[in-house]
Coordinates of C-alpha atoms (C1' of nucleotides) in Angstrom, one line a residue:
Chain A
M7 CA 1.2 -4.2 -24.1
N8 CA 2.4 -4.8 -20.5
L9 CA 0.1 -6.3 -18.0
Y10 CA 0.4 -3.3 -15.7
E11 CA -1.4 -1.2 -18.3
E12 CA -4.4 -3.4 -17.9
Q13 CA -4.5 -3.8 -14.1
S14 CA -5.0 -0.9 -11.8
L15 CA -3.1 -1.5 -8.6
K16 CA -4.0 0.2 -5.3
I17 CA -1.6 0.3 -2.4
Y18 CA -2.1 1.3 1.2
N19 CA 0.3 4.1 1.8
S20 CA 1.3 4.5 5.5
L21 CA 2.2 8.1 4.9
S22 CA -1.3 9.1 3.8
G23 CA -3.2 6.4 5.7
K24 CA -5.1 5.6 2.5
K25 CA -5.2 3.2 -0.4
E26 CA -3.8 5.0 -3.4
L27 CA -3.7 4.2 -7.1
F28 CA -0.1 3.1 -7.7
Q29 CA 1.8 5.2 -10.3
P30 CA 5.5 4.9 -10.5
I31 CA 7.7 7.9 -11.1
N32 CA 9.1 6.5 -14.3
E33 CA 6.6 4.5 -16.4
G34 CA 7.3 0.8 -16.3
H35 CA 10.0 1.1 -13.7
I36 CA 9.9 0.7 -9.9
G37 CA 12.4 1.5 -7.3
M38 CA 11.8 -0.3 -4.1
Y39 CA 13.8 -0.2 -0.9
V40 CA 13.2 -2.6 2.1
C41 CA 15.0 -2.4 5.4
G42 CA 16.9 -5.7 5.8
P43 CA 18.1 -7.5 8.9
T44 CA 20.7 -6.7 11.4
V45 CA 23.0 -9.7 11.1
Y46 CA 23.9 -10.4 14.7
S47 CA 21.9 -13.5 15.3
N48 CA 19.9 -16.1 13.4
V49 CA 17.0 -14.7 11.4
H50 CA 13.7 -15.7 13.1
L51 CA 10.3 -16.4 11.6
G52 CA 9.0 -13.0 12.4
N53 CA 11.8 -11.4 10.4
C54 CA 11.0 -13.7 7.6
R55 CA 7.4 -12.7 7.4
T56 CA 8.2 -9.1 6.6
F57 CA 10.7 -10.1 3.9
M58 CA 8.3 -12.6 2.6
S59 CA 5.6 -9.9 2.2
F60 CA 7.9 -7.8 0.2
D61 CA 9.1 -10.8 -1.8
M62 CA 5.5 -11.4 -2.8
I63 CA 5.1 -7.7 -3.7
F64 CA 8.3 -7.8 -5.7
R65 CA 7.0 -10.9 -7.5
Y66 CA 3.7 -9.3 -8.3
F67 CA 5.4 -6.2 -9.7
K68 CA 7.6 -8.4 -11.9
H69 CA 4.6 -10.4 -13.0
L70 CA 2.8 -7.2 -14.1
G71 CA 5.8 -6.5 -16.3
Y72 CA 7.5 -3.7 -14.3
K73 CA 11.2 -3.4 -14.3
V74 CA 12.0 -3.4 -10.6
R75 CA 15.1 -2.4 -8.8
Y76 CA 14.7 -4.0 -5.4
V77 CA 17.2 -2.9 -2.8
R78 CA 17.3 -4.7 0.5
N79 CA 20.2 -3.9 2.8
I80 CA 22.2 -5.9 5.3
T81 CA 22.8 -4.0 8.5
D82 CA 26.2 -5.0 9.6
A83 CA 27.1 -2.1 11.9
G84 CA 25.8 0.7 13.8
H85 CA 22.8 -0.3 15.8
L86 CA 23.3 0.5 19.5
V87 CA 22.3 -2.0 22.1
D88 CA 21.2 0.5 24.6
D89 CA 21.8 4.1 25.4
A90 CA 22.5 3.2 29.0
E91 CA 25.4 1.1 28.0
D92 CA 28.6 2.4 26.5
G93 CA 27.3 2.8 23.0
E94 CA 28.5 -0.6 21.9
D95 CA 26.7 -1.9 18.9
K96 CA 25.1 -5.3 18.7
I97 CA 27.6 -6.8 16.3
A98 CA 30.6 -5.6 18.3
K99 CA 29.1 -6.9 21.5
K100 CA 28.4 -10.3 20.0
A101 CA 31.9 -10.4 18.6
R102 CA 33.4 -9.5 21.9
L103 CA 31.3 -12.2 23.7
E104 CA 32.2 -14.9 21.2
K105 CA 35.8 -13.7 20.9
I106 CA 35.6 -13.3 17.2
E107 CA 36.0 -10.6 14.6
P108 CA 32.8 -8.5 14.0
M109 CA 33.0 -9.4 10.4
E110 CA 32.8 -13.1 11.4
V111 CA 29.6 -12.4 13.2
V112 CA 28.3 -10.6 10.1
Q113 CA 29.4 -13.3 7.8
R114 CA 27.9 -16.2 9.8
Y115 CA 24.5 -14.6 10.1
T116 CA 24.4 -13.3 6.6
V117 CA 25.0 -16.8 5.3
D118 CA 22.2 -18.1 7.7
F119 CA 19.9 -15.4 6.4
H120 CA 20.5 -16.2 2.8
N121 CA 20.2 -19.9 3.5
I122 CA 16.8 -19.6 5.2
L123 CA 15.4 -17.3 2.5
E124 CA 16.4 -19.7 -0.2
Q125 CA 14.6 -22.5 1.6
F126 CA 11.5 -20.2 1.6
N127 CA 12.0 -19.8 -2.2
F128 CA 12.7 -16.0 -2.0
L129 CA 13.8 -14.2 -5.1
P130 CA 17.1 -12.4 -4.5
P131 CA 16.9 -8.6 -4.5
S132 CA 18.5 -6.6 -7.3
I133 CA 21.0 -5.1 -4.9
E134 CA 21.9 -6.1 -1.4
P135 CA 24.2 -3.4 0.0
T136 CA 25.8 -3.4 3.4
A137 CA 26.1 -0.5 5.8
T138 CA 29.8 -1.0 6.3
G139 CA 30.3 -0.8 2.5
H140 CA 28.8 2.7 2.5
I141 CA 30.6 4.6 5.3
I142 CA 31.8 7.2 2.9
E143 CA 28.4 7.9 1.5
Q144 CA 27.1 8.2 5.0
I145 CA 29.8 10.7 6.0
E146 CA 28.9 12.8 2.9
I147 CA 25.3 13.0 4.0
I148 CA 26.3 14.0 7.5
K149 CA 28.5 16.8 6.1
D150 CA 25.6 17.9 3.9
I151 CA 23.1 18.0 6.8
L152 CA 25.7 19.9 8.9
V153 CA 26.1 22.5 6.2
K154 CA 22.3 22.9 5.9
G155 CA 22.2 23.5 9.6
F156 CA 20.1 20.6 10.8
A157 CA 22.8 18.9 12.8
Y158 CA 25.5 19.8 15.3
E159 CA 28.7 18.3 16.6
T160 CA 29.5 17.5 20.2
N161 CA 32.6 15.7 21.4
G162 CA 33.2 13.9 18.2
S163 CA 29.6 12.9 17.7
V164 CA 27.1 14.4 15.3
Y165 CA 23.4 14.7 16.2
F166 CA 20.4 15.5 14.1
D167 CA 18.6 18.6 15.4
V168 CA 15.0 17.5 15.4
K169 CA 13.7 20.8 16.9
K170 CA 15.4 22.8 14.2
F171 CA 14.2 20.5 11.5
N172 CA 10.6 20.6 12.8
E173 CA 10.5 24.4 12.3
A174 CA 10.6 24.1 8.5
H175 CA 9.5 20.4 8.1
E176 CA 7.2 18.1 9.8
Y177 CA 8.9 15.6 12.1
G178 CA 6.5 12.7 12.9
K179 CA 4.3 12.9 9.8
L180 CA 4.7 9.2 9.1
S181 CA 3.9 7.9 12.5
G182 CA 1.3 10.5 13.4
R183 CA 3.3 12.0 16.2
K184 CA 3.8 15.6 17.1
L185 CA 7.1 16.9 18.4
E186 CA 5.4 18.9 21.2
D187 CA 3.7 15.7 22.5
M188 CA 7.0 13.9 22.4
I189 CA 8.8 16.6 24.3
A190 CA 6.0 16.7 26.8
N191 CA 6.1 13.0 27.4
T192 CA 9.9 12.7 27.8
R193 CA 11.1 11.4 31.1
E194 CA 14.3 13.2 31.9
L195 CA 15.8 10.2 33.6
T196 CA 19.1 10.0 31.8
A197 CA 20.8 13.4 32.1
Q198 CA 23.4 11.6 30.1
D199 CA 24.7 12.6 26.8
D200 CA 25.7 15.2 24.4
K201 CA 22.4 15.7 22.8
H202 CA 20.7 19.0 23.0
S203 CA 17.3 17.4 23.4
P204 CA 16.2 13.8 23.9
Q205 CA 14.5 13.7 20.5
D206 CA 17.7 14.3 18.6
F207 CA 19.3 11.2 17.1
A208 CA 22.9 10.3 16.3
L209 CA 24.2 10.7 12.7
W210 CA 27.7 9.8 13.9
K211 CA 28.9 8.4 17.1
K212 CA 32.3 8.8 18.6
A213 CA 34.0 5.4 19.2
E214 CA 35.3 4.8 22.7
P215 CA 38.8 3.2 22.8
Q216 CA 37.4 -0.3 23.4
H217 CA 35.0 -0.1 20.5
I218 CA 36.1 -2.4 17.8
M219 CA 34.0 -1.3 14.8
R220 CA 35.3 2.2 13.9
W221 CA 36.1 4.4 10.9
P222 CA 37.9 7.7 10.5
S223 CA 35.7 10.7 9.8
P224 CA 36.0 14.5 9.9
W225 CA 34.8 14.3 13.5
G226 CA 37.3 11.7 14.6
D227 CA 37.1 7.9 14.8
G228 CA 33.6 6.6 15.1
F229 CA 30.7 4.8 13.5
P230 CA 27.5 5.9 11.7
G231 CA 24.2 6.4 13.5
W232 CA 21.2 4.1 13.5
H233 CA 19.2 5.4 10.7
L234 CA 21.7 6.8 8.3
E235 CA 22.6 3.8 6.3
C236 CA 19.2 3.4 4.7
T237 CA 19.2 7.0 3.7
A238 CA 22.6 6.6 2.1
M239 CA 22.0 3.4 0.3
S240 CA 18.5 4.2 -0.9
T241 CA 19.6 7.5 -2.3
K242 CA 22.7 6.0 -3.9
Y243 CA 20.8 3.2 -5.7
L244 CA 17.3 4.6 -6.2
G245 CA 17.8 8.3 -6.2
E246 CA 16.6 11.2 -4.0
T247 CA 13.0 10.3 -4.6
F248 CA 11.8 6.8 -5.3
D249 CA 8.6 4.8 -5.4
I250 CA 8.4 2.4 -2.5
H251 CA 10.0 2.0 0.8
G252 CA 9.1 -1.0 2.9
G253 CA 9.9 -2.5 6.3
G254 CA 8.4 -3.9 9.4
M255 CA 5.8 -2.0 11.3
D256 CA 8.1 -1.7 14.2
L257 CA 10.5 0.4 12.1
K258 CA 7.9 3.1 11.4
F259 CA 9.0 5.1 14.4
P260 CA 11.7 6.2 14.9
H261 CA 13.7 4.5 12.1
H262 CA 11.6 5.5 9.0
E263 CA 10.7 8.9 10.5
C264 CA 14.4 9.6 10.9
E265 CA 15.1 8.5 7.3
I266 CA 12.5 11.0 6.1
A267 CA 14.1 13.7 8.3
Q268 CA 17.6 13.0 7.0
A269 CA 16.6 13.0 3.4
E270 CA 14.6 16.1 3.6
A271 CA 17.3 17.9 5.6
S272 CA 20.0 17.0 3.1
N273 CA 18.2 17.5 -0.2
G274 CA 14.9 19.1 0.7
K275 CA 12.8 16.4 -0.9
S276 CA 10.4 13.9 0.6
P277 CA 12.3 10.7 -0.4
V278 CA 9.5 8.2 -0.8
H279 CA 6.1 8.1 -2.6
Y280 CA 4.6 5.0 -1.0
W281 CA 5.5 3.8 2.4
L282 CA 4.5 0.2 3.1
H283 CA 4.6 -1.5 6.5
A284 CA 4.3 -5.2 7.0
N285 CA 2.7 -6.2 10.3
M286 CA 4.1 -8.4 13.0
L287 CA 4.1 -12.1 13.4
T288 CA 3.1 -13.0 16.9
M289 CA 3.5 -16.2 18.9
N290 CA 1.3 -16.8 21.9
G291 CA -0.3 -13.4 21.2
K292 CA 3.0 -11.5 21.6
K293 CA 5.4 -10.1 19.1
M294 CA 8.2 -12.3 18.0
A295 CA 11.4 -10.7 19.0
K296 CA 15.0 -11.7 19.5
S297 CA 15.4 -9.6 22.6
T298 CA 12.5 -11.2 24.5
G299 CA 13.1 -14.8 23.5
N300 CA 9.6 -15.1 22.2
N301 CA 10.6 -16.4 18.8
I302 CA 11.0 -19.5 16.7
L303 CA 13.6 -20.1 14.1
P304 CA 12.7 -21.3 10.6
G305 CA 15.0 -24.3 11.0
E306 CA 13.1 -25.4 14.1
I307 CA 9.9 -25.5 12.1
F308 CA 11.4 -27.3 9.1
T309 CA 12.7 -30.0 11.4
G310 CA 10.0 -30.0 14.0
E311 CA 12.5 -29.6 16.8
N312 CA 10.7 -27.2 19.1
D313 CA 8.2 -27.2 21.9
I314 CA 5.2 -25.6 20.4
L315 CA 4.7 -27.6 17.2
S316 CA 3.5 -31.2 17.0
K317 CA 5.4 -31.9 13.7
A318 CA 7.7 -30.5 11.1
F319 CA 6.3 -28.1 8.4
A320 CA 7.7 -27.6 4.9
P321 CA 8.9 -24.1 4.0
S322 CA 6.1 -23.8 1.4
V323 CA 3.5 -24.7 4.0
V324 CA 4.8 -21.9 6.2
R325 CA 4.7 -19.6 3.2
F326 CA 1.2 -20.6 2.4
F327 CA 0.2 -20.0 6.0
M328 CA 1.6 -16.5 5.9
M329 CA 0.0 -15.7 2.5
Q330 CA -3.4 -16.6 4.0
A331 CA -3.2 -13.4 6.0
H332 CA -3.0 -9.9 4.7
Y333 CA 0.5 -8.4 5.0
T334 CA -0.9 -5.5 7.1
S335 CA -2.6 -7.7 9.6
I336 CA -1.0 -9.2 12.7
L337 CA -0.7 -12.9 12.3
D338 CA -0.5 -15.3 15.2
L339 CA 1.5 -18.5 14.8
S340 CA 0.1 -21.7 16.3
N341 CA 0.3 -25.4 15.8
E342 CA -3.4 -25.6 14.9
A343 CA -3.2 -22.8 12.4
L344 CA -0.2 -24.4 10.7
L345 CA -1.9 -27.8 10.6
A346 CA -5.0 -26.3 9.0
S347 CA -2.8 -24.5 6.5
E348 CA -0.9 -27.6 5.6
K349 CA -4.2 -29.4 4.7
G350 CA -5.3 -26.5 2.6
Y351 CA -1.9 -26.3 0.9
N352 CA -2.0 -30.0 0.1
K353 CA -5.4 -29.7 -1.4
L354 CA -4.3 -26.8 -3.5
M355 CA -1.2 -28.6 -4.7
D356 CA -3.2 -31.8 -5.5
A357 CA -5.4 -29.8 -7.7
V358 CA -2.6 -28.0 -9.4
D359 CA -1.0 -31.3 -10.1
A360 CA -4.2 -32.6 -11.6
I361 CA -4.6 -29.9 -14.2
E362 CA -2.2 -31.4 -16.7
N363 CA -4.2 -34.7 -17.0
L364 CA -7.7 -33.2 -17.0
P365 CA -10.0 -34.6 -19.7
E366 CA -10.6 -32.2 -22.4
G367 CA -14.1 -31.5 -23.5
N368 CA -15.7 -29.4 -26.2
A369 CA -16.9 -26.7 -23.8
T370 CA -16.1 -25.2 -20.5
D371 CA -18.4 -25.0 -17.5
F372 CA -16.7 -22.1 -15.8
N373 CA -15.6 -18.7 -17.0
I374 CA -11.9 -18.8 -16.7
T375 CA -11.2 -15.3 -18.0
N376 CA -13.6 -14.0 -15.4
W377 CA -12.0 -16.0 -12.7
Q378 CA -8.6 -14.8 -13.7
Q379 CA -9.6 -11.2 -13.4
K380 CA -11.0 -11.9 -9.9
C381 CA -7.5 -13.1 -9.0
Y382 CA -6.0 -9.9 -10.3
D383 CA -8.6 -7.9 -8.6
A384 CA -7.5 -9.4 -5.3
M385 CA -3.9 -8.7 -5.9
N386 CA -4.7 -5.2 -7.2
D387 CA -6.4 -4.4 -3.9
D388 CA -3.3 -3.8 -1.9
F389 CA -1.9 -7.3 -2.5
N390 CA -4.7 -9.1 -0.9
T391 CA -3.3 -12.6 -0.9
P392 CA -6.0 -14.1 1.3
I393 CA -8.7 -13.2 -1.3
L394 CA -6.4 -14.5 -4.0
I395 CA -6.2 -17.8 -2.2
A396 CA -10.0 -17.9 -1.8
Q397 CA -10.2 -17.5 -5.6
L398 CA -7.7 -20.3 -6.1
F399 CA -9.8 -22.6 -4.1
D400 CA -12.7 -21.7 -6.3
A401 CA -10.6 -23.1 -9.2
V402 CA -9.7 -26.1 -7.1
K403 CA -13.3 -27.0 -6.8
H404 CA -13.8 -26.8 -10.6
I405 CA -10.7 -28.8 -11.3
N406 CA -11.9 -31.6 -9.0
L407 CA -15.3 -31.5 -10.7
I408 CA -13.7 -31.8 -14.1
K409 CA -11.5 -34.6 -12.9
E410 CA -14.6 -36.5 -11.9
G411 CA -16.3 -35.8 -15.2
R412 CA -19.0 -33.7 -13.7
E413 CA -17.8 -30.5 -15.5
L414 CA -16.1 -29.8 -18.8
I415 CA -13.1 -27.8 -19.8
S416 CA -12.0 -27.2 -23.4
K417 CA -8.4 -27.7 -24.6
E418 CA -7.8 -23.9 -24.9
D419 CA -9.3 -23.1 -21.5
K420 CA -7.3 -25.9 -19.9
K421 CA -4.1 -24.3 -21.2
L422 CA -5.3 -20.9 -20.0
L423 CA -6.2 -22.2 -16.6
E424 CA -2.9 -24.0 -16.2
K425 CA -0.9 -20.9 -17.2
S426 CA -2.7 -18.6 -14.9
I427 CA -2.9 -20.9 -11.9
Y428 CA 0.8 -21.6 -12.2
A429 CA 1.5 -17.9 -12.4
F430 CA -0.5 -17.1 -9.2
V431 CA 0.6 -20.1 -7.2
F432 CA 4.3 -20.3 -8.1
D433 CA 5.3 -17.0 -9.6
I434 CA 3.4 -14.6 -7.4
L435 CA 2.8 -16.5 -4.1
G436 CA 6.1 -18.1 -4.5
L437 CA 4.9 -21.5 -3.4
E438 CA 6.7 -24.7 -4.4
N439 CA 5.2 -28.1 -4.9
A440 CA 6.9 -30.0 -2.1
Q441 CA 5.7 -33.4 -3.5
N442 CA 7.4 -32.8 -6.8
N443 CA 10.7 -31.9 -5.3
N444 CA 11.4 -35.4 -4.2
A445 CA 14.5 -36.5 -6.1
N446 CA 13.3 -40.1 -6.0
S447 CA 9.8 -39.3 -7.1
D448 CA 10.1 -41.2 -10.4
K449 CA 11.1 -44.4 -8.6
L450 CA 8.6 -43.9 -5.9
S451 CA 5.7 -43.4 -8.2
G452 CA 6.8 -46.5 -10.1
V453 CA 6.8 -48.6 -6.9
V454 CA 3.4 -47.2 -5.7
S455 CA 1.9 -47.7 -9.2
L456 CA 2.9 -51.3 -8.9
L457 CA 1.3 -51.6 -5.5
I458 CA -1.9 -49.9 -6.8
E459 CA -2.0 -52.5 -9.6
L460 CA -1.7 -55.4 -7.1
R461 CA -4.3 -53.9 -5.0
D462 CA -6.7 -53.5 -7.9
E463 CA -6.2 -57.2 -8.7
A464 CA -6.9 -58.2 -5.1
R465 CA -10.0 -56.0 -5.1
A466 CA -11.2 -57.6 -8.4
N467 CA -10.9 -61.0 -6.7
K468 CA -12.6 -59.6 -3.6
D469 CA -9.5 -60.3 -1.6
F470 CA -10.1 -57.3 0.6
A471 CA -7.6 -58.5 3.3
T472 CA -4.8 -58.1 0.8
S473 CA -6.1 -54.8 -0.7
D474 CA -6.6 -53.2 2.7
K475 CA -3.2 -54.4 3.8
I476 CA -1.6 -52.5 0.9
R477 CA -3.6 -49.4 1.5
D478 CA -3.2 -49.3 5.3
Q479 CA 0.6 -50.0 5.2
L480 CA 1.1 -47.3 2.6
T481 CA -0.9 -44.9 4.8
E482 CA 1.4 -45.7 7.7
L483 CA 4.3 -44.7 5.5
G484 CA 2.7 -41.4 4.7
I485 CA 1.5 -42.4 1.2
Q486 CA -2.2 -41.9 0.8
L487 CA -4.2 -43.7 -1.9
K488 CA -7.0 -41.8 -3.5
D489 CA -9.6 -43.9 -5.5
G490 CA -11.2 -41.9 -8.2
K491 CA -13.4 -42.5 -11.2
D492 CA -10.4 -43.1 -13.5
G493 CA -8.4 -45.2 -11.2
T494 CA -6.2 -44.6 -8.2
S495 CA -3.8 -41.8 -7.5
F496 CA -1.6 -41.1 -4.5
S497 CA 0.0 -38.3 -2.5
V498 CA 2.9 -38.3 -0.2
S499 CA 2.7 -36.3 3.1
Chain B
rG14 C1' 1.3 8.0 31.0
rG15 C1' 1.2 9.5 25.4
rC16 C1' 0.3 7.9 20.2
rA17 C1' -1.6 4.1 17.1
rU18 C1' -4.0 -0.4 15.6
rC19 C1' -7.2 -4.2 16.5
rG20 C1' -11.4 -7.2 18.9
rU21 C1' -15.5 -11.5 13.1
rG22 C1' -18.9 -18.3 13.7
rG23 C1' -15.3 -24.3 17.3
rC24 C1' -10.1 -22.5 15.2
rC25 C1' -7.3 -19.5 11.5
rG26 C1' -8.5 -15.5 8.7
rA27 C1' -10.9 -11.8 4.5
rG28 C1' -14.5 -8.0 4.0
rU29 C1' -16.5 -3.3 5.5
rG30 C1' -23.1 1.0 5.1
rG31 C1' -27.8 -3.3 2.1
rC32 C1' -25.9 -8.5 -2.6
rU33 C1' -23.3 -11.6 4.3
rA34 C1' -14.8 -14.6 1.3
rG35 C1' -11.8 -18.8 1.9
rG36 C1' -9.1 -22.7 4.6
rC37 C1' -9.4 -26.2 8.8
rA38 C1' -12.7 -28.7 12.1
rC39 C1' -17.9 -30.7 12.8
rA40 C1' -22.6 -33.0 10.9
rG41 C1' -25.7 -35.2 6.9
rC42 C1' -25.8 -37.0 1.9
rU43 C1' -23.5 -39.0 -2.9
rC44 C1' -19.6 -42.1 -4.4
rU45 C1' -17.0 -46.7 -2.3
rG46 C1' -16.6 -53.8 -0.8
rC47 C1' -15.3 -50.7 3.7
rA48 C1' -12.6 -46.4 4.1
rA49 C1' -9.9 -42.3 2.4
rA50 C1' -10.1 -38.6 -1.4
rA51 C1' -13.6 -35.8 -4.1
rG52 C1' -18.4 -33.5 -4.7
rC53 C1' -23.1 -31.6 -2.6
rU54 C1' -25.9 -29.6 1.7
rU55 C1' -26.3 -27.3 6.5
rG56 C1' -23.8 -23.2 10.1
rU57 C1' -27.1 -16.2 9.6
rA58 C1' -20.6 -14.8 13.3
rC59 C1' -18.9 -9.8 13.6
rA60 C1' -16.4 -7.5 22.2
rG61 C1' -20.4 -4.6 25.2
rC62 C1' -23.6 -0.3 25.5
rG63 C1' -25.6 4.0 23.3
rG64 C1' -26.2 7.1 18.7
rU65 C1' -26.6 8.4 13.2
rU66 C1' -29.4 5.9 9.1
rC67 C1' -35.0 3.3 5.7
rG68 C1' -30.9 -0.1 6.9
rA69 C1' -24.5 -1.1 10.5
rA70 C1' -20.5 -6.2 11.8
rU71 C1' -19.1 -1.9 8.6
rC72 C1' -19.9 5.4 10.4
rC73 C1' -19.8 8.3 15.5
rG74 C1' -19.3 8.2 21.0
rC75 C1' -18.3 5.6 25.4
rU76 C1' -16.8 1.1 28.1
rC77 C1' -14.1 -3.3 28.4
rG78 C1' -10.1 -6.3 26.4
rA79 C1' -5.6 -7.3 23.3
rU80 C1' -1.4 -5.8 20.7
rG81 C1' 2.3 -2.4 18.7
rC82 C1' 5.3 2.0 19.1
rC83 C1' 7.2 5.8 22.5
rU84 C1' 14.7 2.4 23.8
rC85 C1' 17.6 -1.8 19.5
rC86 C1' 13.9 -4.5 16.8
rA87 C1' 11.1 -7.2 10.6

RNA sequence: GGCAUCGUGGCCGAGUGGCUAGGCACAGCUCUGCAAAAGCUUGUACAGCGGUUCGAAUCCGCUCGAUGCCUCCA
């Protein structure tokens, strides 16, 4: 029996605005698509939060026993900088400024993206397709939409006819907008282009002579429109209808709205059962964004080389910090919040480390099965990681009590506790135990154990000057001694 | 201007009609040679003003404030 048959998972669906019982299209299988990054600059922490939310969701699905095909694309072409400019896309612009090939830009920042995600202990997606690798598929969809009459060609570009689409379908249903309102609120400033109406969006853009990223098409040389790649790749790898589509909140409109329109125009079906949107990471109360400069790079946090943080923070601490907030809530980054999370993280990890050596009794003072279900209940309620962490701290309390001999745990329950806490902490939340990752940890613990022994001797002789010297100097080195009932342990910060 | 979302104790952050998470910080106690660690105890918070209700932080209305989207954006 699979775990998913025992747990009933509810997910907040942006499309309906409600929490819904999750039921995959094919039993035991899940198709999930998440909009990936545009690789024209280093991935910043705000980007990471979205992907981390879906990494956690992916991990939980897998833990429940689902077979998941998780597709997360790399956008390596096609997103325009600005309508007012000449239609140059971000990657081409960056390439021109740096005098390199567009694919060099793409390669550089794709490598950076993977490198950062690895440090955050992400699981790789099942498929990571690129937009430029699916130009043919995109052209086919455009042809299809043209045939169905929901697009028109002007001067070598093809646009989606939103008004026409809205006659038979509902444009704006995801973001709660009405086409009439949008038309009413349009400022006719740019009497610019070839579009019939400002709401229309490009499926294919004609490439001007100076444009370096270009492909041949039935409408001449050009490049695909902003929203088409996700439709092409999700359809190709997950089918015309699939379970989950995720992305950042800021993509809800217009990007996801356009995806729905494209899919419905081409095959008549609503493409996605559950739309999930991860909320923004803010800094100083404002959205983190590349364009405004209000952002921080993961590398700057790991090294502490930045102006807003007082010290460096390990990737797992940052991950823990993010998991302490619900993925649909805005989260504000600050030094104080990270410091608080770091302490909590260390406390959690100390307890996790302690499980293995807990004394075994002939009974157990807390109901582990019951506790375990509370953890699942938290995750089943729209992946509520903050509640899960609260439950984990409940276990931490018991672990510490058992360690001090004030509560008991049986051998079997200890095994159960260890297994489930490892599952929630490492498999589902994706945390890593930074202290155990030290390559020299064996040697270090040998040295510290020796010092602890010397200190104990000094204390036995009431030579407190020596014992305090050992303790204080170790503290200065970042090694904290912890005296307990059964001797002294230590932790490295 | 339009459409959304949100406003929780010193800080971060869950919850959401009655049973009032959790982390950090603070205070007291236990333990300790002294500390630290750990444990215990204490904090009756939900922007403001009205309304619905036996009862609201949770529902409704208004006001104020913040943020997001409306243009590329995770």
